[in-house]
């Protein structure tokens, strides 16, 4: 054993040098000043100082904003900017939102992924009436789960959300391992803006636009075009990402780097997974760790890579740089080891299902505006599915299209089933799942005690608006 023959003095010298190295690295274990200022989200102002309650005012209104440099675009905003303010709460908090609608159209707010009461879900005609222009509504709910959630309208969704109405709601769990990484909340979206700054037509491209799903031509990260994050090489970052685009799938890559995905829609996963590309369908969230590395001063582009979501969706589409990481002019820092991330997620038992729900995503043949549906029925003609509080169900959502569809269920998390019919590993709670071309998505869901009317739909909002939406009526 060569090691054992080393003189003790030599060994202790090495240890001493290593210790100095560590001390140096740890004293510099911080990001550059203002490292994330280019992507900082405006925080919502908490009007209630008491712990356990987050109370905010939120107004939807049209505001002229600079998207394309040198032009003004009259976008639809929450509190004057895209995205809306970041709402931050702790798991178990009560969140009160005094919403005011100063838009020229009725609207609601839906709290995507939050297990709240149906009355607060923002589904017009079911849980609440539309809030008319000049009207207001108070949302008041508890956030029972940690994770990244988001809010957006549920009236004329493709147009309203596409015009800029969306924001993030981050629910922290103080018991999560500390030092996962320096945190960024990244709201990815896109918007259609002409050269002169005019907002694109939400009906652009007619039926083909609807079928394809309209994607904006400007890719935004926290409302900004290609922002630059300053980072210290070697230091781990934790990105909390939501895809708030109305149709665009986000597939992200950072050359020479891997992402460690630790969570998704409903908080942390059972255990992390390593991946080179990160895919988020509209509505999905990801919680990832990434450690930027490279020469001091180097710029690392984070790219949108075309994702093949079916017929023609990658054809002649270049990659797009969505944001950059500029490494500080300093040697790579030595970060603390990744804390263990593990979460015990109880598997739902598909065999306990009292009912199988078979849904087909469909399109109607015919003249005029393209009509889509679920089981051949557009939502305006659909009868709600019935279920009882406490039921477990297995849903199979089948795709009859040449396009993928991101399928979303309001109010409840589910577990996606693998080929073997068991919850896919590593397990995670999801509320949005991709239904691939020529395939199906299967999941198991158990309804807790929150009766009411819950929506489910494709989160390509042009599809939802064209009819691909339905309701689940949960009774006691
Ligand atoms: Cu983001 Cu009806 O959902
Ligand atoms: Cu939702
Ligand atoms: Cu769809």
Tab-separated table of C-alpha atoms and ligand atoms in Angstrom:
chain	number	residue	atom	x	y	z
A	1	UNK	CA	0.000	0.000	0.000
A	2	UNK	CA	1.874	3.075	-1.193
A	3	UNK	CA	-0.179	5.484	0.930
A	4	UNK	CA	0.773	3.888	4.207
A	5	UNK	CA	4.489	4.342	3.584
A	6	UNK	CA	4.208	8.144	3.407
A	7	UNK	CA	5.852	9.989	6.254
A	8	UNK	CA	3.254	11.337	8.664
A	9	UNK	CA	4.593	14.861	8.345
A	10	UNK	CA	4.000	14.866	4.596
A	11	UNK	CA	0.438	13.653	5.055
A	12	UNK	CA	-0.394	16.251	7.637
A	13	UNK	CA	1.089	18.947	5.423
A	14	UNK	CA	-1.220	17.850	2.623
A	15	UNK	CA	-4.175	17.938	4.976
A	16	UNK	CA	-3.181	21.407	6.100
A	17	UNK	CA	-2.992	22.647	2.508
A	18	UNK	CA	-6.351	21.057	1.742
A	19	UNK	CA	-7.835	22.729	4.797
A	20	UNK	CA	-6.546	26.144	3.709
A	21	UNK	CA	-7.951	25.539	0.241
A	22	UNK	CA	-11.339	24.712	1.745
A	23	UNK	CA	-11.368	27.706	4.006
A	24	UNK	CA	-10.593	29.977	1.081
A	25	UNK	CA	-13.243	28.433	-1.085
A	26	UNK	CA	-15.907	28.597	1.571
A	27	UNK	CA	-15.191	32.216	2.413
A	28	UNK	CA	-15.865	33.010	-1.235
A	29	UNK	CA	-18.815	30.731	-1.523
A	30	UNK	CA	-21.160	33.407	-2.749
A	31	UNK	CA	-22.481	34.691	-6.031
A	32	UNK	CA	-21.306	38.066	-7.333
A	33	UNK	CA	-23.141	41.133	-6.001
A	34	UNK	CA	-26.423	41.621	-7.798
A	35	UNK	CA	-25.874	38.378	-9.678
A	36	UNK	CA	-29.564	37.826	-10.374
A	37	UNK	CA	-30.710	41.427	-10.756
A	38	UNK	CA	-31.447	40.941	-14.475
A	39	UNK	CA	-34.057	38.293	-13.680
A	40	UNK	CA	-35.360	39.413	-10.318
A	41	UNK	CA	-39.114	39.176	-10.060
A	42	UNK	CA	-40.986	41.987	-8.383
A	43	UNK	CA	-42.151	40.661	-5.031
A	44	UNK	CA	-45.795	41.140	-4.127
A	45	UNK	CA	-46.149	43.411	-1.097
A	46	UNK	CA	-47.500	41.550	1.907
A	47	UNK	CA	-50.094	43.778	3.565
A	48	UNK	CA	-50.409	41.545	6.608
A	49	UNK	CA	-47.383	41.518	8.885
A	50	UNK	CA	-48.517	38.499	10.884
A	51	UNK	CA	-46.794	35.214	10.140
A	52	UNK	CA	-48.911	32.612	8.434
A	53	UNK	CA	-50.840	35.120	6.345
A	54	UNK	CA	-49.840	36.552	2.997
A	55	UNK	CA	-52.218	39.271	1.917
A	56	UNK	CA	-51.743	41.152	-1.312
A	57	UNK	CA	-53.498	43.457	-3.731
A	58	UNK	CA	-53.356	42.412	-7.339
A	59	UNK	CA	-54.701	44.384	-10.280
A	60	UNK	CA	-54.965	43.211	-13.854
A	61	UNK	CA	-54.541	46.032	-16.347
A	62	UNK	CA	-53.131	46.934	-19.720
A	63	UNK	CA	-49.743	48.574	-19.529
A	64	UNK	CA	-47.240	49.689	-22.141
A	65	UNK	CA	-44.067	47.725	-21.650
A	66	UNK	CA	-40.836	47.492	-23.619
A	67	UNK	CA	-40.492	43.973	-24.986
A	68	UNK	CA	-38.656	44.581	-28.245
A	69	UNK	CA	-36.003	47.200	-27.479
A	70	UNK	CA	-37.056	50.679	-28.536
A	71	UNK	CA	-40.761	49.854	-28.864
A	72	UNK	CA	-43.741	49.891	-26.539
A	73	UNK	CA	-46.233	47.059	-26.378
A	74	UNK	CA	-49.627	47.341	-24.690
A	75	UNK	CA	-49.487	44.044	-22.826
A	76	UNK	CA	-51.944	42.612	-20.307
A	77	UNK	CA	-50.406	42.573	-16.875
A	78	UNK	CA	-50.836	41.809	-13.224
A	79	UNK	CA	-49.721	44.970	-11.453
A	80	UNK	CA	-48.148	46.541	-14.499
A	81	UNK	CA	-45.504	44.036	-15.562
A	82	UNK	CA	-44.780	40.666	-17.152
A	83	UNK	CA	-44.774	38.377	-15.351
A	84	UNK	CA	-46.966	39.389	-12.445
A	85	UNK	CA	-45.408	39.831	-9.018
A	86	UNK	CA	-43.888	36.834	-7.272
A	87	UNK	CA	-46.107	35.648	-4.449
A	88	UNK	CA	-44.143	33.945	-1.715
A	89	UNK	CA	-45.615	31.891	1.081
A	90	UNK	CA	-44.683	29.147	3.444
A	91	UNK	CA	-46.357	25.810	3.351
A	92	UNK	CA	-49.590	26.001	5.361
A	93	UNK	CA	-49.945	29.780	5.003
A	94	UNK	CA	-53.203	31.470	4.235
A	95	UNK	CA	-53.005	33.515	1.045
A	96	UNK	CA	-55.438	36.371	0.497
A	97	UNK	CA	-55.455	38.123	-2.845
A	98	UNK	CA	-57.601	41.198	-3.335
A	99	UNK	CA	-57.996	41.078	-7.053
A	100	UNK	CA	-59.210	43.958	-9.151
A	101	UNK	CA	-59.947	43.738	-12.843
A	102	UNK	CA	-59.006	46.891	-14.739
A	103	UNK	CA	-58.819	45.064	-18.070
A	104	UNK	CA	-61.264	45.806	-20.881
A	105	UNK	CA	-62.589	42.220	-20.585
A	106	UNK	CA	-63.909	39.886	-17.894
A	107	UNK	CA	-61.394	37.527	-16.309
A	108	UNK	CA	-60.640	35.240	-13.359
A	109	UNK	CA	-57.489	33.982	-11.698
A	110	UNK	CA	-56.750	30.297	-11.577
A	111	UNK	CA	-54.108	29.083	-9.101
A	112	UNK	CA	-52.511	26.306	-11.098
A	113	UNK	CA	-51.516	23.336	-8.973
A	114	UNK	CA	-52.733	24.636	-5.627
A	115	UNK	CA	-54.972	22.212	-3.759
A	116	UNK	CA	-57.496	24.830	-2.726
A	117	UNK	CA	-61.257	24.780	-2.387
A	118	UNK	CA	-63.198	24.739	-5.636
A	119	UNK	CA	-64.720	28.171	-4.864
A	120	UNK	CA	-61.236	29.691	-5.149
A	121	UNK	CA	-60.143	27.892	-8.299
A	122	UNK	CA	-61.037	30.617	-10.768
A	123	UNK	CA	-63.009	28.376	-13.117
A	124	UNK	CA	-65.678	30.689	-14.507
A	125	UNK	CA	-69.250	29.501	-14.286
A	126	UNK	CA	-68.289	26.701	-11.911
A	127	UNK	CA	-66.344	28.048	-9.001
A	128	UNK	CA	-66.983	31.756	-9.455
A	129	UNK	CA	-68.528	34.236	-11.817
A	130	UNK	CA	-66.232	36.047	-14.216
A	131	UNK	CA	-64.942	39.259	-12.708
A	132	UNK	CA	-66.163	42.027	-15.033
A	133	UNK	CA	-64.115	45.080	-15.999
A	134	UNK	CA	-64.032	47.327	-12.935
A	135	UNK	CA	-65.000	44.407	-10.705
A	136	UNK	CA	-63.104	42.683	-7.966
A	137	UNK	CA	-62.873	39.329	-6.220
A	138	UNK	CA	-61.039	38.169	-3.140
A	139	UNK	CA	-59.197	34.876	-3.367
A	140	UNK	CA	-58.610	33.359	0.022
A	141	UNK	CA	-57.011	29.970	0.379
A	142	UNK	CA	-54.424	27.895	2.194
A	143	UNK	CA	-51.337	26.551	0.442
A	144	UNK	CA	-50.972	22.981	1.737
A	145	UNK	CA	-48.048	21.933	-0.439
A	146	UNK	CA	-44.544	23.223	-0.988
A	147	UNK	CA	-43.501	23.870	-4.551
A	148	UNK	CA	-43.689	26.313	-7.388
A	149	UNK	CA	-47.200	27.146	-8.491
A	150	UNK	CA	-48.482	29.801	-10.814
A	151	UNK	CA	-51.472	31.943	-11.568
A	152	UNK	CA	-53.173	32.867	-14.804
A	153	UNK	CA	-56.633	33.760	-16.132
A	154	UNK	CA	-59.268	31.194	-17.053
A	155	UNK	CA	-61.375	33.276	-19.421
A	156	UNK	CA	-60.433	33.531	-23.093
A	157	UNK	CA	-57.216	31.962	-21.858
A	158	UNK	CA	-55.095	31.801	-24.994
A	159	UNK	CA	-55.525	35.512	-25.640
A	160	UNK	CA	-55.350	36.713	-22.046
A	161	UNK	CA	-52.432	34.585	-20.949
A	162	UNK	CA	-50.734	35.041	-24.301
A	163	UNK	CA	-50.958	38.808	-23.834
A	164	UNK	CA	-48.975	38.582	-20.621
A	165	UNK	CA	-51.182	37.499	-17.718
A	166	UNK	CA	-49.248	35.045	-15.567
A	167	UNK	CA	-47.164	34.999	-12.434
A	168	UNK	CA	-45.485	32.641	-10.003
A	169	UNK	CA	-46.468	31.540	-6.518
A	170	UNK	CA	-43.594	29.986	-4.604
A	171	UNK	CA	-44.441	27.981	-1.530
A	172	UNK	CA	-41.414	27.305	0.625
A	173	UNK	CA	-40.976	24.452	3.009
A	174	UNK	CA	-38.657	25.514	5.826
A	175	UNK	CA	-37.841	21.846	6.434
A	176	UNK	CA	-36.263	21.373	3.033
A	177	UNK	CA	-32.505	20.752	3.111
A	178	UNK	CA	-30.679	24.054	3.237
A	179	UNK	CA	-27.924	24.808	0.745
A	180	UNK	CA	-29.545	23.165	-2.217
A	181	UNK	CA	-28.277	26.111	-4.198
A	182	UNK	CA	-28.717	29.816	-4.812
A	183	UNK	CA	-32.294	30.112	-5.871
A	184	UNK	CA	-33.785	31.639	-8.990
A	185	UNK	CA	-37.442	31.615	-9.921
A	186	UNK	CA	-37.660	31.520	-13.708
A	187	UNK	CA	-40.963	32.169	-15.436
A	188	UNK	CA	-40.540	31.088	-19.053
A	189	UNK	CA	-43.000	32.345	-21.610
A	190	UNK	CA	-43.272	33.828	-25.049
A	191	UNK	CA	-45.217	36.603	-26.675
A	192	UNK	CA	-46.087	37.616	-30.202
A	193	UNK	CA	-44.940	41.177	-30.830
A	194	UNK	CA	-44.526	42.867	-34.209
A	195	UNK	CA	-41.497	44.978	-35.110
A	196	UNK	CA	-43.312	48.184	-34.235
A	197	UNK	CA	-44.216	46.801	-30.844
A	198	UNK	CA	-47.841	45.954	-31.663
A	199	UNK	CA	-49.199	42.862	-29.992
A	200	UNK	CA	-49.808	39.896	-32.318
A	201	UNK	CA	-53.324	38.776	-33.173
A	202	UNK	CA	-54.417	35.923	-30.896
A	203	UNK	CA	-56.301	34.484	-33.899
A	204	UNK	CA	-53.281	34.619	-36.230
A	205	UNK	CA	-53.081	31.795	-38.724
A	206	UNK	CA	-56.742	30.840	-38.375
A	207	UNK	CA	-57.520	27.163	-37.924
A	208	UNK	CA	-53.978	26.114	-38.644
A	209	UNK	CA	-52.757	28.445	-35.913
A	210	UNK	CA	-55.217	26.830	-33.549
A	211	UNK	CA	-54.188	23.312	-34.531
A	212	UNK	CA	-50.464	24.038	-34.230
A	213	UNK	CA	-50.891	26.109	-31.081
A	214	UNK	CA	-49.782	29.716	-31.422
A	215	UNK	CA	-46.279	30.365	-30.181
A	216	UNK	CA	-45.016	33.857	-29.567
A	217	UNK	CA	-41.861	34.853	-31.394
A	218	UNK	CA	-40.210	36.555	-28.419
A	219	UNK	CA	-38.985	34.152	-25.753
A	220	UNK	CA	-39.102	35.676	-22.317
A	221	UNK	CA	-37.395	34.803	-19.070
A	222	UNK	CA	-39.116	36.657	-16.265
A	223	UNK	CA	-40.470	38.986	-18.920
A	224	UNK	CA	-37.071	39.786	-20.373
A	225	UNK	CA	-35.326	38.993	-23.631
A	226	UNK	CA	-32.093	37.103	-23.187
A	227	UNK	CA	-31.153	38.429	-19.750
A	228	UNK	CA	-27.709	37.845	-18.273
A	229	UNK	CA	-27.176	36.181	-14.922
A	230	UNK	CA	-23.803	36.796	-13.287
A	231	UNK	CA	-22.546	33.701	-11.559
A	232	UNK	CA	-19.578	32.347	-9.722
A	233	UNK	CA	-18.335	29.246	-11.482
A	234	UNK	CA	-18.573	26.094	-9.409
A	235	UNK	CA	-21.416	27.326	-7.219
A	236	UNK	CA	-24.628	25.392	-7.377
A	237	UNK	CA	-27.840	27.149	-8.352
A	238	UNK	CA	-31.376	26.007	-7.811
A	239	UNK	CA	-33.732	26.951	-10.598
A	240	UNK	CA	-37.456	26.904	-9.920
A	241	UNK	CA	-38.948	26.979	-13.405
A	242	UNK	CA	-42.469	27.276	-14.736
A	243	UNK	CA	-43.477	27.183	-18.372
A	244	UNK	CA	-46.132	29.896	-18.653
A	245	UNK	CA	-46.210	29.952	-22.460
A	246	UNK	CA	-49.598	29.274	-23.977
A	247	UNK	CA	-48.373	26.679	-26.500
A	248	UNK	CA	-44.609	26.512	-26.592
A	249	UNK	CA	-42.831	23.527	-25.127
A	250	UNK	CA	-39.626	24.552	-23.447
A	251	UNK	CA	-36.686	22.233	-23.907
A	252	UNK	CA	-33.622	23.758	-22.283
A	253	UNK	CA	-29.979	22.877	-22.714
A	254	UNK	CA	-26.758	24.268	-21.322
A	255	UNK	CA	-23.802	22.929	-23.304
A	256	UNK	CA	-21.379	20.838	-21.264
A	257	UNK	CA	-23.684	20.795	-18.261
A	258	UNK	CA	-26.220	18.502	-16.768
A	259	UNK	CA	-29.284	19.345	-14.770
A	260	UNK	CA	-30.225	17.526	-11.617
A	261	UNK	CA	-33.981	17.579	-11.450
A	262	UNK	CA	-35.108	17.337	-7.838
A	263	UNK	CA	-38.752	18.254	-8.210
A	264	UNK	CA	-41.630	19.124	-10.474
A	265	UNK	CA	-45.249	20.227	-10.349
A	266	UNK	CA	-46.005	19.118	-6.816
A	267	UNK	CA	-42.753	19.715	-4.965
A	268	UNK	CA	-39.762	17.445	-4.529
A	269	UNK	CA	-39.521	14.076	-6.196
A	270	UNK	CA	-38.789	10.819	-4.487
A	271	UNK	CA	-35.165	11.179	-5.588
A	272	UNK	CA	-33.279	13.322	-8.102
A	273	UNK	CA	-32.723	12.499	-11.770
A	274	UNK	CA	-29.879	13.683	-13.970
A	275	UNK	CA	-30.695	15.033	-17.372
A	276	UNK	CA	-29.026	16.862	-20.222
A	277	UNK	CA	-32.199	18.435	-21.552
A	278	UNK	CA	-34.976	19.787	-19.485
A	279	UNK	CA	-38.444	19.572	-20.985
A	280	UNK	CA	-41.355	21.592	-19.667
A	281	UNK	CA	-44.690	21.449	-21.430
A	282	UNK	CA	-46.984	24.458	-20.962
A	283	UNK	CA	-48.059	24.491	-17.326
A	284	UNK	CA	-45.322	22.218	-15.994
A	285	UNK	CA	-42.740	23.149	-13.392
A	286	UNK	CA	-39.246	21.891	-12.714
A	287	UNK	CA	-36.989	22.255	-9.726
A	288	UNK	CA	-33.394	21.728	-10.851
A	289	UNK	CA	-29.873	22.064	-9.586
A	290	UNK	CA	-27.193	23.222	-11.966
A	291	UNK	CA	-23.567	24.153	-11.378
A	292	UNK	CA	-22.227	26.510	-14.044
A	293	UNK	CA	-18.597	25.805	-14.848
A	294	UNK	CA	-16.128	27.263	-17.296
A	295	UNK	CA	-13.266	29.660	-17.683
A	296	UNK	CA	-13.508	32.828	-15.572
A	297	UNK	CA	-15.360	35.479	-17.576
A	298	UNK	CA	-16.923	32.943	-19.958
A	299	UNK	CA	-20.507	33.313	-21.133
A	300	UNK	CA	-22.683	30.213	-21.138
A	301	UNK	CA	-25.825	30.343	-23.261
A	302	UNK	CA	-28.942	28.550	-22.044
A	303	UNK	CA	-30.750	27.502	-25.207
A	304	UNK	CA	-34.276	26.671	-26.175
A	305	UNK	CA	-33.977	23.551	-28.294
A	306	UNK	CA	-36.879	22.672	-30.610
A	307	UNK	CA	-38.890	19.881	-29.057
A	308	UNK	CA	-40.645	17.531	-31.399
A	309	UNK	CA	-44.226	17.769	-30.264
A	310	UNK	CA	-45.470	16.368	-33.518
A	311	UNK	CA	-46.200	17.314	-37.058
A	312	UNK	CA	-43.817	20.000	-38.299
A	313	UNK	CA	-43.060	21.458	-34.892
A	314	UNK	CA	-39.299	21.240	-35.336
A	315	UNK	CA	-39.182	21.977	-39.058
A	316	UNK	CA	-36.636	24.717	-39.859
A	317	UNK	CA	-36.695	25.980	-36.338
A	318	UNK	CA	-33.378	27.195	-34.996
A	319	UNK	CA	-32.327	27.014	-31.401
A	320	UNK	CA	-32.828	30.217	-29.460
A	321	UNK	CA	-30.666	31.581	-26.692
A	322	UNK	CA	-33.075	32.374	-23.869
A	323	UNK	CA	-30.684	33.610	-21.224
A	324	UNK	CA	-26.995	33.711	-20.455
A	325	UNK	CA	-24.825	32.952	-17.530
A	326	UNK	CA	-21.709	35.109	-17.309
A	327	UNK	CA	-19.082	33.635	-15.056
A	328	UNK	CA	-17.284	35.960	-12.706
A	329	UNK	CA	-13.615	36.738	-13.247
A	330	UNK	CA	-12.601	34.447	-10.441
A	331	UNK	CA	-11.469	30.867	-10.195
A	332	UNK	CA	-14.116	28.237	-9.731
A	333	UNK	CA	-15.401	28.018	-6.208
A	334	UNK	CA	-15.596	24.774	-4.357
A	335	UNK	CA	-19.172	24.171	-3.310
A	336	UNK	CA	-20.449	22.143	-0.401
A	337	UNK	CA	-21.626	18.680	-1.423
A	338	UNK	CA	-25.232	18.402	-2.586
A	339	UNK	CA	-27.415	17.713	0.402
A	340	UNK	CA	-29.406	14.533	0.091
A	341	UNK	CA	-32.757	15.150	-1.528
A	342	UNK	CA	-35.284	12.454	-0.839
A	343	UNK	CA	-38.961	12.507	-0.209
A	344	UNK	CA	-41.153	9.663	0.850
A	345	UNK	CA	-44.078	9.716	-1.546
A	346	UNK	CA	-46.757	7.147	-0.831
A	347	UNK	CA	-47.626	5.293	-4.023
A	348	UNK	CA	-51.273	5.407	-4.991
A	349	UNK	CA	-52.600	1.970	-5.751
A	350	UNK	CA	-54.143	1.666	-9.215
A	351	UNK	CA	-55.829	-1.557	-8.060
A	352	UNK	CA	-57.796	0.526	-5.564
A	353	UNK	CA	-59.420	2.473	-8.403
A	354	UNK	CA	-63.207	2.440	-8.200
A	355	UNK	CA	-63.466	3.666	-11.768
A	356	UNK	CA	-61.483	3.855	-14.986
A	357	UNK	CA	-61.784	7.075	-16.894
A	358	UNK	CA	-61.006	6.766	-20.587
A	359	UNK	CA	-60.572	10.012	-22.419
A	360	UNK	CA	-59.704	10.606	-26.030
A	361	UNK	CA	-58.451	13.956	-27.210
A	362	UNK	CA	-60.377	14.588	-30.395
A	363	UNK	CA	-61.049	16.983	-33.223
A	364	UNK	CA	-64.334	17.565	-35.017
A	365	UNK	CA	-64.566	17.459	-38.771
A	366	UNK	CA	-66.455	20.333	-40.236
A	367	UNK	CA	-66.686	23.819	-41.584
A	368	UNK	CA	-65.838	27.031	-39.849
A	369	UNK	CA	-63.750	27.380	-36.740
A	370	UNK	CA	-61.789	24.332	-35.736
A	371	UNK	CA	-63.490	22.520	-32.874
A	372	UNK	CA	-61.613	20.183	-30.562
A	373	UNK	CA	-62.970	18.066	-27.798
A	374	UNK	CA	-62.616	15.270	-25.329
A	375	UNK	CA	-64.377	12.076	-26.375
A	376	UNK	CA	-65.701	13.988	-29.391
A	377	UNK	CA	-67.431	16.641	-27.313
A	378	UNK	CA	-66.279	20.251	-26.950
A	379	UNK	CA	-66.438	21.538	-23.386
A	380	UNK	CA	-69.447	23.727	-24.027
A	381	UNK	CA	-71.476	20.582	-24.733
A	382	UNK	CA	-69.784	18.276	-22.248
A	383	UNK	CA	-71.441	16.580	-19.294
A	384	UNK	CA	-69.230	16.561	-16.219
A	385	UNK	CA	-67.616	13.314	-15.111
A	386	UNK	CA	-68.922	12.284	-11.696
A	387	UNK	CA	-66.820	11.100	-8.783
A	388	UNK	CA	-67.042	10.950	-5.018
A	389	UNK	CA	-64.679	12.394	-2.457
A	390	UNK	CA	-62.239	9.671	-1.398
A	391	UNK	CA	-62.396	7.843	-4.723
A	392	UNK	CA	-59.303	6.589	-6.445
A	393	UNK	CA	-59.432	6.574	-10.234
A	394	UNK	CA	-57.174	5.591	-13.090
A	395	UNK	CA	-57.345	7.952	-16.046
A	396	UNK	CA	-56.175	7.079	-19.524
A	397	UNK	CA	-55.858	10.018	-21.869
A	398	UNK	CA	-55.405	8.957	-25.453
A	399	UNK	CA	-54.062	11.134	-28.217
A	400	UNK	CA	-55.650	10.889	-31.682
A	401	UNK	CA	-53.649	13.803	-33.087
A	402	UNK	CA	-50.374	14.318	-34.905
A	403	UNK	CA	-49.511	16.723	-32.104
A	404	UNK	CA	-48.647	16.232	-28.441
A	405	UNK	CA	-50.995	17.643	-25.814
A	406	UNK	CA	-50.080	18.675	-22.260
A	407	UNK	CA	-53.022	17.448	-20.189
A	408	UNK	CA	-53.825	19.247	-16.956
A	409	UNK	CA	-56.204	18.451	-14.097
A	410	UNK	CA	-57.199	21.193	-11.696
A	411	UNK	CA	-57.091	20.847	-7.952
A	412	UNK	CA	-55.506	17.399	-7.529
A	413	UNK	CA	-52.119	15.870	-8.003
A	414	UNK	CA	-51.781	12.541	-9.687
A	415	UNK	CA	-49.110	9.912	-10.207
A	416	UNK	CA	-48.245	9.017	-13.757
A	417	UNK	CA	-48.267	5.283	-14.412
A	418	UNK	CA	-45.424	3.514	-16.159
A	419	UNK	CA	-45.629	0.689	-18.674
A	420	UNK	CA	-46.064	-1.809	-15.870
A	421	UNK	CA	-49.160	-0.013	-14.639
A	422	UNK	CA	-47.451	1.101	-11.423
A	423	UNK	CA	-46.582	4.719	-10.543
A	424	UNK	CA	-43.469	5.627	-12.537
A	425	UNK	CA	-40.224	5.924	-10.573
A	426	UNK	CA	-38.883	8.106	-9.227
A	427	UNK	CA	-42.326	9.067	-8.007
A	428	UNK	CA	-43.571	12.617	-8.072
A	429	UNK	CA	-46.824	14.493	-7.798
A	430	UNK	CA	-47.974	16.002	-11.046
A	431	UNK	CA	-50.848	18.100	-12.323
A	432	UNK	CA	-49.808	18.348	-15.977
A	433	UNK	CA	-48.551	15.511	-18.145
A	434	UNK	CA	-47.585	15.251	-21.775
A	435	UNK	CA	-49.733	13.034	-23.982
A	436	UNK	CA	-47.458	12.109	-26.884
A	437	UNK	CA	-48.410	11.669	-30.517
A	438	UNK	CA	-49.833	8.228	-31.113
A	439	UNK	CA	-49.743	7.443	-27.427
A	440	UNK	CA	-51.503	7.940	-24.160
A	441	UNK	CA	-50.865	9.167	-20.654
A	442	UNK	CA	-52.121	7.156	-17.719
A	443	UNK	CA	-52.309	8.289	-14.152
A	444	UNK	CA	-53.815	7.407	-10.835
A	445	UNK	CA	-55.503	10.061	-8.732
A	446	UNK	CA	-57.199	10.101	-5.368
A	447	UNK	CA	-59.662	12.857	-4.524
A	448	UNK	CA	-59.377	14.389	-1.110
A	449	UNK	CA	-62.284	16.107	0.555
A	450	UNK	CA	-62.760	19.106	-1.722
A	451	UNK	CA	-66.009	18.637	-3.562
A	452	UNK	CA	-67.008	20.872	-6.433
A	453	UNK	CA	-66.476	21.311	-10.116
A	454	UNK	CA	-62.928	20.865	-11.365
A	455	UNK	CA	-61.698	21.423	-14.882
A	456	UNK	CA	-59.279	19.402	-16.934
A	457	UNK	CA	-57.919	20.444	-20.291
A	458	UNK	CA	-55.080	20.629	-22.722
A	459	UNK	CA	-52.675	23.361	-21.610
A	460	UNK	CA	-52.009	24.390	-25.182
A	461	UNK	CA	-54.529	27.121	-24.603
A	462	UNK	CA	-55.576	27.421	-28.236
A	463	UNK	CA	-56.698	23.808	-27.919
A	464	UNK	CA	-58.484	24.391	-24.633
A	465	UNK	CA	-60.325	27.386	-26.076
A	466	UNK	CA	-61.216	25.335	-29.160
A	467	UNK	CA	-63.019	22.876	-26.894
A	468	UNK	CA	-60.427	20.489	-25.453
A	469	UNK	CA	-61.586	20.819	-21.895
A	470	UNK	CA	-63.939	19.023	-19.555
A	471	UNK	CA	-65.200	18.983	-15.983
A	472	UNK	CA	-65.038	16.647	-13.069
A	473	UNK	CA	-67.899	16.978	-10.604
A	474	UNK	CA	-66.755	15.763	-7.253
A	475	UNK	CA	-69.471	15.139	-4.701
A	476	UNK	CA	-69.573	14.049	-1.086
B	1	LIG	CU1	-53.027	26.273	-15.714
B	1	LIG	CU2	-56.924	25.336	-16.224
B	1	LIG	O1	-54.962	25.719	-15.930
B	2	LIG	CU1	-54.809	24.475	-13.282
B	3	LIG	CU1	-53.709	20.175	-27.061
